[in-house]
């Protein structure tokens, strides 16, 4: 088994880390144990791939067991025998025990740390589920909802979200782009401020990345102005968001942040945007640091790509697409305060279901929007309908073209070059940064002919040939960069995009400019954190961003990263136009393949209930 696993490492099917952990636990277990060795290596590898645990019943689906070039291939025992062998190992514990590995009664094998993180999160969410917020003045709430969102005679899910968020200590608001999540949450903050009369609530706004935090800040400011709130209420609504890492006080070189159960956050209301990007360890730490009395409002799009790291927390919380099922008690209370008459379920389901609201109406993409129609079709896995929309002349804002050299050349010549010419001729950095965000090339993969690396090189070469840039150093005027690490001192974070320009206020010296919630900031090149060129970026890195136009490039070869969620996320980064550069076969495969991650959070929150 050791030799086979080493072959898998050499072929890239496992990480060296996975094998080393497996060897270490085999030694701790006291002798040769091939079942333990294989299971540990796979469990570690699955965490690296985004799963929280290894589902032993589905091991045959893993690519390791179908790898070409793996002589002999690892042979797993029958699942029942495998489970029995693992239970005899001293390093494998039962749920609740302290052990390097945890094996539950559903044949899911966890690295011990991940079982405890998942359990902590599930317990924290359960503690806030099924309960009512204390001291809510329902008459004041009813008046406030009516003022902010007048009754139209139909169910308004934004109104429902307002009611649930004030009445419950936990509210999860899910919705696609343009469904009004930020305006809804600004209204919620206003209603909560009204509830406390003269007393100030301690609000906190946060997001997983600096880029998402900056967008949340800007959106809250805009929504606050649009709502035309009384001055005393408007002044209580915060408009400065921070990253979750900064909120929790993560420190370089230390595993644990400053904030935790023994040193909780000083907040009464916490709003977390882009919650789909938050992984299991971070969400677990966040809930662990939240005071018991504090309200939690999660915003996000459950249909987007899950976090890069382990887990699909928002998807699990929202029931992995389950239809809403509200209790009679909640329906009656919502009808009383907002006028919206929801249909209660005959048999109430899990408590968490009363805390989830899905915003359905897109204010950005109307009936004639190809982007909206395509996003809905992709999200539902309707492959033929998606392709029909892309071929329909009634939807000129979405097109499908093969990723051929000629098509890429056309994209660069007619879209990228004019944009960068205007960018470099812009009179000031603020304008240049706005032009930069007008169009973005999004890739599914980092390597390969149609990956981020190759396309960045190609666009650089064309821009230089046309005389728009001159690469006479690592940093040159016109180079767009994306940070790949956090720098709390500079208040710049992983995913932030900047632009290298000559600074006219510093005699033309090079500076790197970033658009932040505090306005445009200039950074000395010598202080720039780790970064990479970003003419093109991955779809994962684009989460939390919006562009006027998007060119979404899929590889021509089959890839496991091509999923329904990736296509949906890429499409919905665009406000006005999407060019899909993909073969029909690859697009069909991607839309038909939803992300499935092995976790236990869904079962912990939703149990065995079925629609």
Coordinates of C-alpha atoms in Angstrom, one line a residue:
X1 CA 0.0 0.0 0.0
X2 CA 2.8 2.4 0.8
X3 CA 4.4 1.9 -2.7
X4 CA 1.0 2.4 -4.4
X5 CA 0.3 5.6 -2.4
X6 CA 3.8 6.9 -3.3
X7 CA 3.1 6.3 -6.9
X8 CA -0.1 8.3 -6.5
X9 CA 1.9 11.2 -5.0
X10 CA 4.4 11.0 -7.9
X11 CA 1.5 11.1 -10.4
X12 CA -0.2 14.0 -8.7
X13 CA -3.2 12.1 -7.5
X14 CA -2.3 12.7 -3.8
X15 CA -0.2 15.3 -2.0
X16 CA 3.0 14.4 -0.2
X17 CA 1.3 15.9 2.9
X18 CA -1.5 13.2 2.6
X19 CA 0.9 10.4 2.5
X20 CA 3.1 11.7 5.3
X21 CA 0.0 12.1 7.6
X22 CA -1.1 8.6 6.8
X23 CA 2.3 7.1 7.6
X24 CA 2.5 9.1 10.8
X25 CA -0.9 7.8 12.0
X26 CA 0.0 4.2 11.0
X27 CA 3.0 4.5 13.2
X28 CA 0.9 5.8 16.1
X29 CA -1.5 3.0 15.6
X30 CA 1.3 0.6 16.4
X31 CA 2.1 -1.3 13.2
X32 CA 1.3 -1.9 9.6
X33 CA -2.3 -1.1 8.8
X34 CA -3.1 -0.8 5.1
X35 CA -6.8 0.0 5.6
X36 CA -5.8 2.9 7.9
X37 CA -3.0 4.1 5.6
X38 CA -5.4 4.3 2.6
X39 CA -8.3 5.9 4.5
X40 CA -6.1 8.5 6.1
X41 CA -4.4 9.5 2.9
X42 CA -7.8 9.8 1.2
X43 CA -9.4 11.8 4.1
X44 CA -6.5 14.2 4.0
X45 CA -6.7 14.6 0.3
X46 CA -10.4 15.2 0.3
X47 CA -10.0 18.1 2.7
X48 CA -7.5 19.6 0.2
X49 CA -10.2 19.1 -2.5
X50 CA -12.9 20.9 -0.5
X51 CA -14.6 18.0 1.2
X52 CA -14.9 18.1 5.0
X53 CA -14.8 14.3 5.3
X54 CA -14.2 11.1 3.4
X55 CA -17.5 9.2 2.6
X56 CA -16.2 5.6 2.6
X57 CA -19.4 4.5 0.8
X58 CA -18.4 6.6 -2.2
X59 CA -14.7 6.0 -2.3
X60 CA -15.0 4.4 -5.8
X61 CA -16.0 7.8 -7.2
X62 CA -12.6 9.2 -6.4
X63 CA -10.2 9.8 -9.2
X64 CA -7.4 7.9 -7.4
X65 CA -9.1 4.6 -8.2
X66 CA -9.3 5.3 -11.9
X67 CA -5.8 6.8 -12.4
X68 CA -4.0 5.8 -15.5
X69 CA -0.4 4.9 -14.9
X70 CA -1.0 3.8 -11.3
X71 CA 0.4 0.2 -11.6
X72 CA -1.8 -2.2 -9.8
X73 CA -4.0 0.6 -8.3
X74 CA -4.9 0.7 -4.6
X75 CA -7.5 -1.8 -3.7
X76 CA -10.0 -0.9 -1.0
X77 CA -11.7 -3.6 1.1
X78 CA -15.4 -4.0 1.1
X79 CA -16.9 -1.0 2.9
X80 CA -18.2 -3.0 5.9
X81 CA -14.8 -4.6 6.4
X82 CA -13.0 -1.3 6.0
X83 CA -15.2 0.3 8.6
X84 CA -14.6 -2.6 11.0
X85 CA -10.8 -2.4 10.5
X86 CA -10.8 1.3 11.1
X87 CA -12.9 1.0 14.3
X88 CA -10.2 -1.4 15.7
X89 CA -7.5 1.3 15.2
X90 CA -6.5 3.3 18.3
X91 CA -6.1 6.5 16.3
X92 CA -9.8 6.4 15.1
X93 CA -12.4 7.7 17.6
X94 CA -16.1 8.0 17.7
X95 CA -18.0 11.3 17.4
X96 CA -17.3 13.4 20.5
X97 CA -14.0 11.7 21.3
X98 CA -10.6 13.3 21.0
X99 CA -8.7 11.4 18.3
X100 CA -6.7 12.1 15.2
X101 CA -9.5 10.6 13.1
X102 CA -13.3 10.4 13.7
X103 CA -15.5 7.8 12.1
X104 CA -19.2 8.5 12.5
X105 CA -22.2 6.1 12.1
X106 CA -22.7 7.2 8.5
X107 CA -19.3 5.8 7.4
X108 CA -17.8 9.3 7.1
X109 CA -14.2 9.6 8.2
X110 CA -13.0 13.0 9.4
X111 CA -9.7 14.4 10.3
X112 CA -10.4 15.0 14.0
X113 CA -10.1 18.8 13.8
X114 CA -12.7 19.0 11.1
X115 CA -15.2 16.9 12.9
X116 CA -15.0 19.2 15.9
X117 CA -15.1 22.4 13.8
X118 CA -18.2 21.1 12.0
X119 CA -19.9 20.1 15.3
X120 CA -19.1 23.5 16.9
X121 CA -20.7 25.3 14.0
X122 CA -23.8 23.0 13.9
X123 CA -24.3 23.5 17.6
X124 CA -23.9 27.3 17.4
X125 CA -26.4 27.5 14.5
X126 CA -28.8 25.2 16.4
X127 CA -28.6 27.4 19.5
X128 CA -29.9 30.4 17.4
X129 CA -32.5 28.4 15.5
X130 CA -36.1 28.1 16.5
X131 CA -35.9 31.0 18.9
X132 CA -37.3 34.5 18.8
X133 CA -35.4 37.7 19.4
X134 CA -36.4 39.3 22.7
X135 CA -38.1 42.7 23.2
X136 CA -39.2 43.3 19.6
X137 CA -41.8 46.1 19.4
X138 CA -44.0 44.5 16.7
X139 CA -46.1 47.6 16.1
X140 CA -42.9 49.7 15.5
X141 CA -41.6 46.9 13.2
X142 CA -44.8 46.8 11.2
X143 CA -44.8 50.6 10.7
X144 CA -41.1 50.5 9.7
X145 CA -41.6 47.7 7.1
X146 CA -44.6 49.5 5.6
X147 CA -42.6 52.7 5.3
X148 CA -39.6 51.1 3.7
X149 CA -41.4 48.5 1.5
X150 CA -45.0 49.4 0.9
X151 CA -47.4 46.5 0.4
X152 CA -48.0 45.6 -3.3
X153 CA -50.6 42.9 -2.7
X154 CA -48.1 40.2 -3.5
X155 CA -45.5 38.4 -1.4
X156 CA -42.4 40.6 -1.3
X157 CA -39.5 38.5 -0.2
X158 CA -37.5 41.5 0.8
X159 CA -40.3 42.4 3.3
X160 CA -40.3 38.8 4.6
X161 CA -36.5 39.1 5.1
X162 CA -36.9 42.3 7.1
X163 CA -39.5 40.6 9.3
X164 CA -37.4 37.4 9.9
X165 CA -34.2 39.3 10.5
X166 CA -35.7 41.5 13.3
X167 CA -37.9 38.7 14.8
X168 CA -35.2 36.0 14.8
X169 CA -31.6 36.1 16.2
X170 CA -30.4 34.3 13.0
X171 CA -31.4 35.2 9.5
X172 CA -29.9 33.8 6.3
X173 CA -30.7 35.8 3.1
X174 CA -29.8 34.1 -0.1
X175 CA -30.3 35.6 -3.6
X176 CA -28.6 36.1 -6.9
X177 CA -27.0 39.3 -8.3
X178 CA -29.4 42.2 -8.4
X179 CA -32.0 40.7 -6.0
X180 CA -31.6 43.6 -3.5
X181 CA -29.6 41.8 -0.7
X182 CA -27.7 45.0 0.3
X183 CA -30.7 47.3 0.2
X184 CA -32.6 44.7 2.3
X185 CA -29.8 44.5 4.9
X186 CA -29.5 48.3 5.1
X187 CA -33.3 48.4 5.8
X188 CA -32.9 45.7 8.5
X189 CA -30.2 47.7 10.2
X190 CA -32.5 50.8 10.1
X191 CA -35.3 48.8 11.7
X192 CA -33.1 47.4 14.4
X193 CA -31.8 50.9 15.2
X194 CA -35.5 52.0 15.5
X195 CA -36.2 49.1 17.8
X196 CA -33.7 50.3 20.4
X197 CA -34.9 53.9 20.4
X198 CA -32.1 56.0 21.8
X199 CA -29.8 53.2 22.7
X200 CA -27.0 52.5 20.3
X201 CA -26.5 49.0 18.9
X202 CA -23.0 47.8 18.2
X203 CA -23.1 46.9 14.5
X204 CA -20.4 45.1 12.5
X205 CA -20.2 44.5 8.8
X206 CA -17.8 41.9 7.4
X207 CA -16.9 39.9 4.3
X208 CA -14.4 37.1 3.6
X209 CA -12.1 39.3 1.4
X210 CA -11.0 42.9 1.3
X211 CA -12.6 43.4 -2.1
X212 CA -15.9 42.1 -0.9
X213 CA -15.7 44.2 2.2
X214 CA -15.1 47.3 0.1
X215 CA -18.1 46.5 -2.1
X216 CA -20.2 45.9 1.0
X217 CA -19.2 49.3 2.4
X218 CA -20.0 51.1 -0.9
X219 CA -23.3 49.3 -1.3
X220 CA -24.5 50.1 2.3
X221 CA -23.6 53.8 1.8
X222 CA -25.6 53.9 -1.5
X223 CA -28.6 52.0 0.0
X224 CA -28.6 54.2 3.1
X225 CA -28.8 57.3 1.0
X226 CA -31.5 55.8 -1.3
X227 CA -33.7 54.9 1.7
X228 CA -33.9 58.5 2.8
X229 CA -33.8 57.6 6.5
X230 CA -34.1 60.1 9.3
X231 CA -30.8 61.5 10.3
X232 CA -30.6 59.9 13.7
X233 CA -31.3 56.5 12.3
X234 CA -29.0 56.9 9.2
X235 CA -26.2 57.9 11.5
X236 CA -26.4 54.7 13.4
X237 CA -26.0 52.4 10.4
X238 CA -22.4 51.6 9.8
X239 CA -20.8 51.9 6.4
X240 CA -17.4 50.5 7.1
X241 CA -16.9 46.7 6.6
X242 CA -13.9 44.7 7.5
X243 CA -12.6 41.3 6.5
X244 CA -13.5 38.4 8.7
X245 CA -9.8 37.8 9.4
X246 CA -9.4 41.4 10.6
X247 CA -12.6 41.3 12.6
X248 CA -11.5 38.1 14.4
X249 CA -8.0 39.4 14.9
X250 CA -5.9 36.7 13.1
X251 CA -2.2 37.2 13.6
X252 CA 0.7 36.1 11.4
X253 CA 2.2 32.8 12.5
X254 CA -0.6 32.0 15.0
X255 CA -3.4 29.5 14.4
X256 CA -5.9 31.1 16.7
X257 CA -7.3 34.6 16.4
X258 CA -7.6 37.1 19.2
X259 CA -11.4 36.7 19.3
X260 CA -13.0 33.5 20.4
X261 CA -15.2 32.0 23.1
X262 CA -13.1 33.4 25.9
X263 CA -12.7 36.9 24.2
X264 CA -15.9 37.4 22.2
X265 CA -16.6 40.1 19.7
X266 CA -18.1 43.3 21.0
X267 CA -21.1 43.4 18.7
X268 CA -24.8 43.2 19.0
X269 CA -25.5 42.7 15.3
X270 CA -23.1 41.1 12.8
X271 CA -23.7 41.1 9.0
X272 CA -21.6 38.8 6.9
X273 CA -21.7 39.3 3.1
X274 CA -20.6 36.8 0.4
X275 CA -21.2 34.0 2.9
X276 CA -20.8 31.4 0.1
X277 CA -17.1 32.1 0.1
X278 CA -16.7 31.4 3.9
X279 CA -15.2 27.9 4.6
X280 CA -15.9 25.7 7.5
X281 CA -13.0 26.6 9.8
X282 CA -13.6 30.3 9.4
X283 CA -17.3 30.1 9.9
X284 CA -16.9 27.9 12.9
X285 CA -14.4 30.4 14.5
X286 CA -16.7 33.3 13.7
X287 CA -19.7 31.7 15.4
X288 CA -17.5 30.7 18.3
X289 CA -16.5 34.4 18.8
X290 CA -20.1 35.7 18.5
X291 CA -21.7 36.6 21.9
X292 CA -24.8 34.6 22.7
X293 CA -27.1 37.7 22.6
X294 CA -25.8 38.9 19.2
X295 CA -27.8 38.7 16.0
X296 CA -26.3 37.1 13.0
X297 CA -27.3 38.0 9.4
X298 CA -25.7 36.0 6.6
X299 CA -25.9 37.3 3.0
X300 CA -24.9 35.4 -0.1
X301 CA -25.8 33.4 -3.1
X302 CA -26.1 29.7 -2.2
X303 CA -25.9 28.8 -5.9
X304 CA -22.4 30.3 -6.4
X305 CA -19.2 28.4 -6.1
X306 CA -18.5 27.1 -2.6
X307 CA -15.4 28.2 -0.7
X308 CA -12.0 27.4 -2.0
X309 CA -11.2 25.6 1.3
X310 CA -13.2 22.8 2.9
X311 CA -16.9 22.9 3.2
X312 CA -20.0 24.3 1.5
X313 CA -21.3 26.1 4.5
X314 CA -23.9 28.4 3.0
X315 CA -25.3 25.6 0.8
X316 CA -25.6 23.3 3.7
X317 CA -27.3 25.9 5.9
X318 CA -29.8 26.7 3.1
X319 CA -30.6 23.0 2.7
X320 CA -28.8 22.4 -0.6
X321 CA -31.7 23.9 -2.7
X322 CA -34.6 22.6 -0.6
X323 CA -37.8 24.5 -1.1
X324 CA -38.7 26.9 1.8
X325 CA -40.9 25.3 4.5
X326 CA -42.1 27.7 7.2
X327 CA -43.8 26.9 10.4
X328 CA -47.3 28.1 11.1
X329 CA -46.0 30.3 14.0
X330 CA -43.6 32.1 11.7
X331 CA -46.1 32.5 8.9
X332 CA -48.7 34.0 11.3
X333 CA -46.1 36.5 12.8
X334 CA -44.8 37.5 9.3
X335 CA -48.4 38.1 8.1
X336 CA -49.0 40.3 11.2
X337 CA -45.9 42.6 10.8
X338 CA -45.4 42.7 7.0
X339 CA -48.7 41.6 5.5
X340 CA -47.1 38.8 3.5
X341 CA -49.1 35.6 3.7
X342 CA -46.8 32.7 3.4
X343 CA -48.1 29.1 3.2
X344 CA -47.1 27.1 6.3
X345 CA -46.1 23.5 6.1
X346 CA -48.4 20.9 7.6
X347 CA -45.6 19.3 9.6
X348 CA -42.9 21.8 10.7
X349 CA -39.4 20.8 9.6
X350 CA -36.1 21.5 11.2
X351 CA -35.8 24.7 13.2
X352 CA -33.2 26.2 10.8
X353 CA -35.8 26.4 8.0
X354 CA -37.6 29.3 9.7
X355 CA -34.5 31.4 9.4
X356 CA -33.8 31.3 5.7
X357 CA -35.2 33.7 3.1
X358 CA -34.5 33.5 -0.6
X359 CA -34.9 36.7 -2.7
X360 CA -36.3 35.7 -6.0
X361 CA -36.9 38.9 -8.1
X362 CA -33.8 40.2 -9.9
X363 CA -33.9 44.0 -10.3
X364 CA -30.9 43.9 -12.5
X365 CA -31.8 41.2 -15.0
X366 CA -35.3 41.7 -16.5
X367 CA -37.4 39.4 -18.7
X368 CA -35.4 40.5 -21.8
X369 CA -32.0 39.8 -20.1
X370 CA -30.1 37.0 -21.7
X371 CA -27.7 37.0 -18.6
X372 CA -30.7 36.5 -16.3
X373 CA -32.3 33.8 -18.5
X374 CA -29.0 32.0 -18.9
X375 CA -28.1 32.1 -15.2
X376 CA -31.5 30.6 -14.3
X377 CA -31.2 27.8 -16.9
X378 CA -27.7 27.0 -15.9
X379 CA -28.5 27.1 -12.2
X380 CA -31.4 24.6 -12.8
X381 CA -29.1 22.3 -14.8
X382 CA -31.2 22.7 -18.0
X383 CA -28.5 22.1 -20.6
X384 CA -30.5 22.3 -23.8
X385 CA -32.3 25.5 -22.7
X386 CA -29.0 27.1 -21.8
X387 CA -27.6 26.4 -25.2
X388 CA -30.8 27.6 -26.9
X389 CA -30.6 30.9 -25.0
X390 CA -27.0 31.3 -26.1
X391 CA -28.1 30.8 -29.8
X392 CA -31.2 33.0 -29.5
X393 CA -30.8 36.4 -31.3
X394 CA -33.3 37.9 -28.8
X395 CA -30.5 37.7 -26.2
X396 CA -27.6 39.6 -27.8
X397 CA -26.0 40.1 -24.3
X398 CA -25.0 36.4 -24.2
X399 CA -23.0 34.6 -26.8
X400 CA -21.2 31.2 -27.2
X401 CA -18.0 30.9 -29.3
X402 CA -15.4 28.2 -29.6
X403 CA -12.1 29.1 -27.7
X404 CA -10.1 29.1 -30.9
X405 CA -7.0 31.2 -31.6
X406 CA -9.0 33.4 -34.0
X407 CA -11.8 34.1 -31.4
X408 CA -9.2 34.9 -28.7
X409 CA -7.4 37.2 -31.1
X410 CA -10.7 38.9 -31.9
X411 CA -11.5 39.3 -28.2
X412 CA -8.1 40.9 -27.5
X413 CA -8.2 43.2 -30.5
X414 CA -11.7 44.5 -30.2
X415 CA -12.3 44.4 -26.4
X416 CA -9.1 44.3 -24.4
X417 CA -6.9 46.7 -26.5
X418 CA -9.5 49.5 -26.6
X419 CA -10.1 49.2 -22.9
X420 CA -6.4 49.4 -22.0
X421 CA -5.9 52.3 -24.5
X422 CA -8.6 54.2 -22.7
X423 CA -7.2 53.1 -19.3
X424 CA -3.8 54.5 -20.0
X425 CA -5.1 57.7 -21.4
X426 CA -7.3 58.3 -18.3
X427 CA -6.6 61.6 -16.5
X428 CA -6.5 60.1 -13.0
X429 CA -6.1 56.8 -11.2
X430 CA -9.8 56.7 -10.1
X431 CA -10.9 56.9 -13.7
X432 CA -8.3 54.3 -14.8
X433 CA -9.5 51.8 -12.1
X434 CA -13.1 52.3 -13.2
X435 CA -12.1 51.5 -16.8
X436 CA -10.2 48.4 -15.6
X437 CA -13.3 47.0 -14.1
X438 CA -15.3 47.4 -17.3
X439 CA -14.3 44.1 -18.7
X440 CA -12.6 41.0 -17.3
X441 CA -11.4 37.7 -18.7
X442 CA -12.4 34.9 -16.4
X443 CA -10.9 31.4 -16.6
X444 CA -11.9 28.1 -15.2
X445 CA -8.3 26.9 -14.7
X446 CA -5.0 28.4 -13.8
X447 CA -2.8 26.3 -16.2
X448 CA -3.0 25.0 -19.7
X449 CA -3.5 26.7 -23.0
X450 CA -6.7 28.4 -21.8
X451 CA -5.6 29.0 -18.3
X452 CA -5.0 32.2 -16.4
X453 CA -1.2 32.0 -16.8
X454 CA -1.1 31.5 -20.6
X455 CA -3.8 34.1 -21.3
X456 CA -2.1 36.7 -19.1
X457 CA 1.1 36.2 -21.0
X458 CA -0.7 36.4 -24.4
X459 CA -2.4 39.7 -23.5
X460 CA 0.8 41.2 -22.2
X461 CA 2.6 40.3 -25.4
X462 CA -0.2 41.8 -27.6
X463 CA -0.4 45.0 -25.5
X464 CA 3.4 45.4 -25.7
X465 CA 3.4 44.8 -29.4
X466 CA 0.8 47.5 -29.9
X467 CA 3.0 49.9 -27.8
X468 CA 0.4 50.2 -25.0
X469 CA 2.7 48.8 -22.3
X470 CA 6.5 48.5 -21.9
X471 CA 7.7 45.6 -19.8
X472 CA 11.0 47.0 -18.7
X473 CA 10.7 45.7 -15.1
X474 CA 8.4 43.6 -12.9
X475 CA 6.1 46.6 -12.3
X476 CA 5.3 48.7 -15.3
X477 CA 2.6 51.4 -16.1
X478 CA -0.6 49.7 -17.0
X479 CA 0.0 46.4 -15.2
X480 CA -3.0 45.2 -13.3
X481 CA -2.1 43.2 -10.2
X482 CA -4.1 41.1 -7.7
X483 CA -2.8 40.5 -4.2
X484 CA -2.4 36.9 -3.1
X485 CA -1.9 37.6 0.6
X486 CA -3.3 39.8 3.3
X487 CA -1.5 42.8 4.7
X488 CA -3.3 44.1 7.7
X489 CA -0.9 47.0 8.1
X490 CA -1.7 48.3 4.7
X491 CA -5.4 47.3 5.0
X492 CA -5.1 45.4 1.7
X493 CA -6.2 41.8 1.4
X494 CA -6.0 38.7 -0.7
X495 CA -8.0 39.3 -3.9
X496 CA -7.7 43.1 -4.0
X497 CA -7.0 44.3 -7.5
X498 CA -4.7 47.3 -8.2
X499 CA -3.2 49.1 -11.1
X500 CA 0.4 50.2 -11.6
X501 CA 0.5 53.8 -12.9
X502 CA 2.9 56.8 -13.0
X503 CA 1.9 59.1 -10.2
X504 CA 1.7 62.6 -11.5
X505 CA 1.7 63.9 -7.9
X506 CA 5.1 62.3 -7.3
X507 CA 6.9 63.5 -10.5
X508 CA 5.8 60.5 -12.4
X509 CA 7.2 57.8 -10.0
X510 CA 5.4 54.5 -10.2
X511 CA 2.7 53.7 -7.6
X512 CA 0.2 51.0 -7.3
X513 CA -3.4 52.3 -7.0
X514 CA -6.2 50.5 -5.3
X515 CA -9.9 51.4 -5.1
X516 CA -10.9 50.9 -1.4
X517 CA -13.8 51.8 0.8
X518 CA -11.7 54.8 1.9
X519 CA -11.2 56.0 -1.7
X520 CA -8.3 55.4 -4.1
X521 CA -5.1 54.6 -2.2
X522 CA -1.5 54.7 -3.6
X523 CA 1.1 52.2 -2.4
X524 CA 4.9 52.3 -3.0
X525 CA 6.0 49.4 -5.2
X526 CA 8.5 48.4 -2.5
X527 CA 5.6 47.9 0.0
X528 CA 3.4 45.9 -2.4
X529 CA 2.4 42.5 -0.9
X530 CA 2.7 39.3 -2.9
X531 CA 0.8 39.6 -6.1
X532 CA 0.2 38.3 -9.6
X533 CA -0.8 39.8 -13.0
X534 CA -4.5 39.9 -13.5
X535 CA -5.5 40.7 -17.1
X536 CA -7.3 37.4 -16.6
X537 CA -8.3 35.8 -13.4
X538 CA -10.0 32.6 -12.2
X539 CA -13.7 32.5 -11.6
X540 CA -13.0 31.6 -8.0
X541 CA -11.0 34.8 -7.5
X542 CA -13.8 36.9 -9.2
X543 CA -16.3 36.1 -6.5
X544 CA -17.5 39.3 -4.8
X545 CA -16.7 41.3 -8.0
X546 CA -18.8 42.7 -10.8
X547 CA -17.9 43.9 -14.3
X548 CA -19.8 45.4 -17.2
X549 CA -18.6 42.6 -19.5
X550 CA -17.2 39.2 -18.9
X551 CA -15.4 36.8 -21.2
X552 CA -15.7 33.3 -19.6
X553 CA -13.1 30.9 -21.0
X554 CA -13.5 27.1 -20.5
X555 CA -10.7 24.7 -21.3
X556 CA -11.2 22.4 -24.3
X557 CA -10.2 19.3 -22.4
X558 CA -12.3 17.6 -19.7
X559 CA -11.7 19.0 -16.2
X560 CA -13.3 18.2 -12.9
X561 CA -13.4 21.9 -12.0
X562 CA -15.9 22.5 -14.8
X563 CA -19.2 22.6 -12.8
X564 CA -22.6 24.1 -12.9
X565 CA -21.7 26.5 -10.1
X566 CA -18.5 27.7 -11.9
X567 CA -20.5 28.6 -15.0
X568 CA -23.2 30.3 -13.0
X569 CA -20.7 32.3 -11.0
X570 CA -18.8 33.4 -14.0
X571 CA -22.0 34.4 -15.9
X572 CA -23.3 36.4 -12.9
X573 CA -20.2 38.5 -12.5
X574 CA -21.4 40.5 -15.6
X575 CA -23.8 43.3 -15.5
X576 CA -24.3 43.9 -19.3
X577 CA -22.7 41.2 -21.4
X578 CA -21.2 37.7 -21.3
X579 CA -19.1 36.1 -24.0
X580 CA -18.7 32.4 -23.3
X581 CA -15.6 30.9 -25.0
X582 CA -16.2 27.2 -24.8
X583 CA -16.9 24.1 -26.9
X584 CA -20.5 22.9 -26.7
X585 CA -19.4 19.6 -25.3
X586 CA -17.4 21.1 -22.4
X587 CA -20.3 23.5 -21.6
X588 CA -22.8 20.7 -21.6
X589 CA -20.6 18.7 -19.2
X590 CA -20.2 21.6 -16.9
X591 CA -23.9 22.5 -16.6
X592 CA -24.8 18.9 -16.0
X593 CA -22.3 18.5 -13.2
X594 CA -23.2 20.1 -9.9
X595 CA -20.7 20.5 -7.1
X596 CA -21.1 17.7 -4.5
X597 CA -19.0 18.0 -1.4
X598 CA -18.9 15.5 1.4
X599 CA -19.9 17.2 4.7
X600 CA -21.9 16.4 7.8
X601 CA -23.3 19.9 8.4
X602 CA -26.4 19.4 6.2
X603 CA -27.4 16.3 8.1
X604 CA -26.7 18.0 11.4
X605 CA -29.0 20.9 10.6
X606 CA -31.7 19.2 8.4
X607 CA -31.6 15.6 9.6
X608 CA -33.3 12.9 7.5
X609 CA -36.2 15.1 6.4
X610 CA -37.1 15.1 2.7
X611 CA -39.2 17.3 0.5

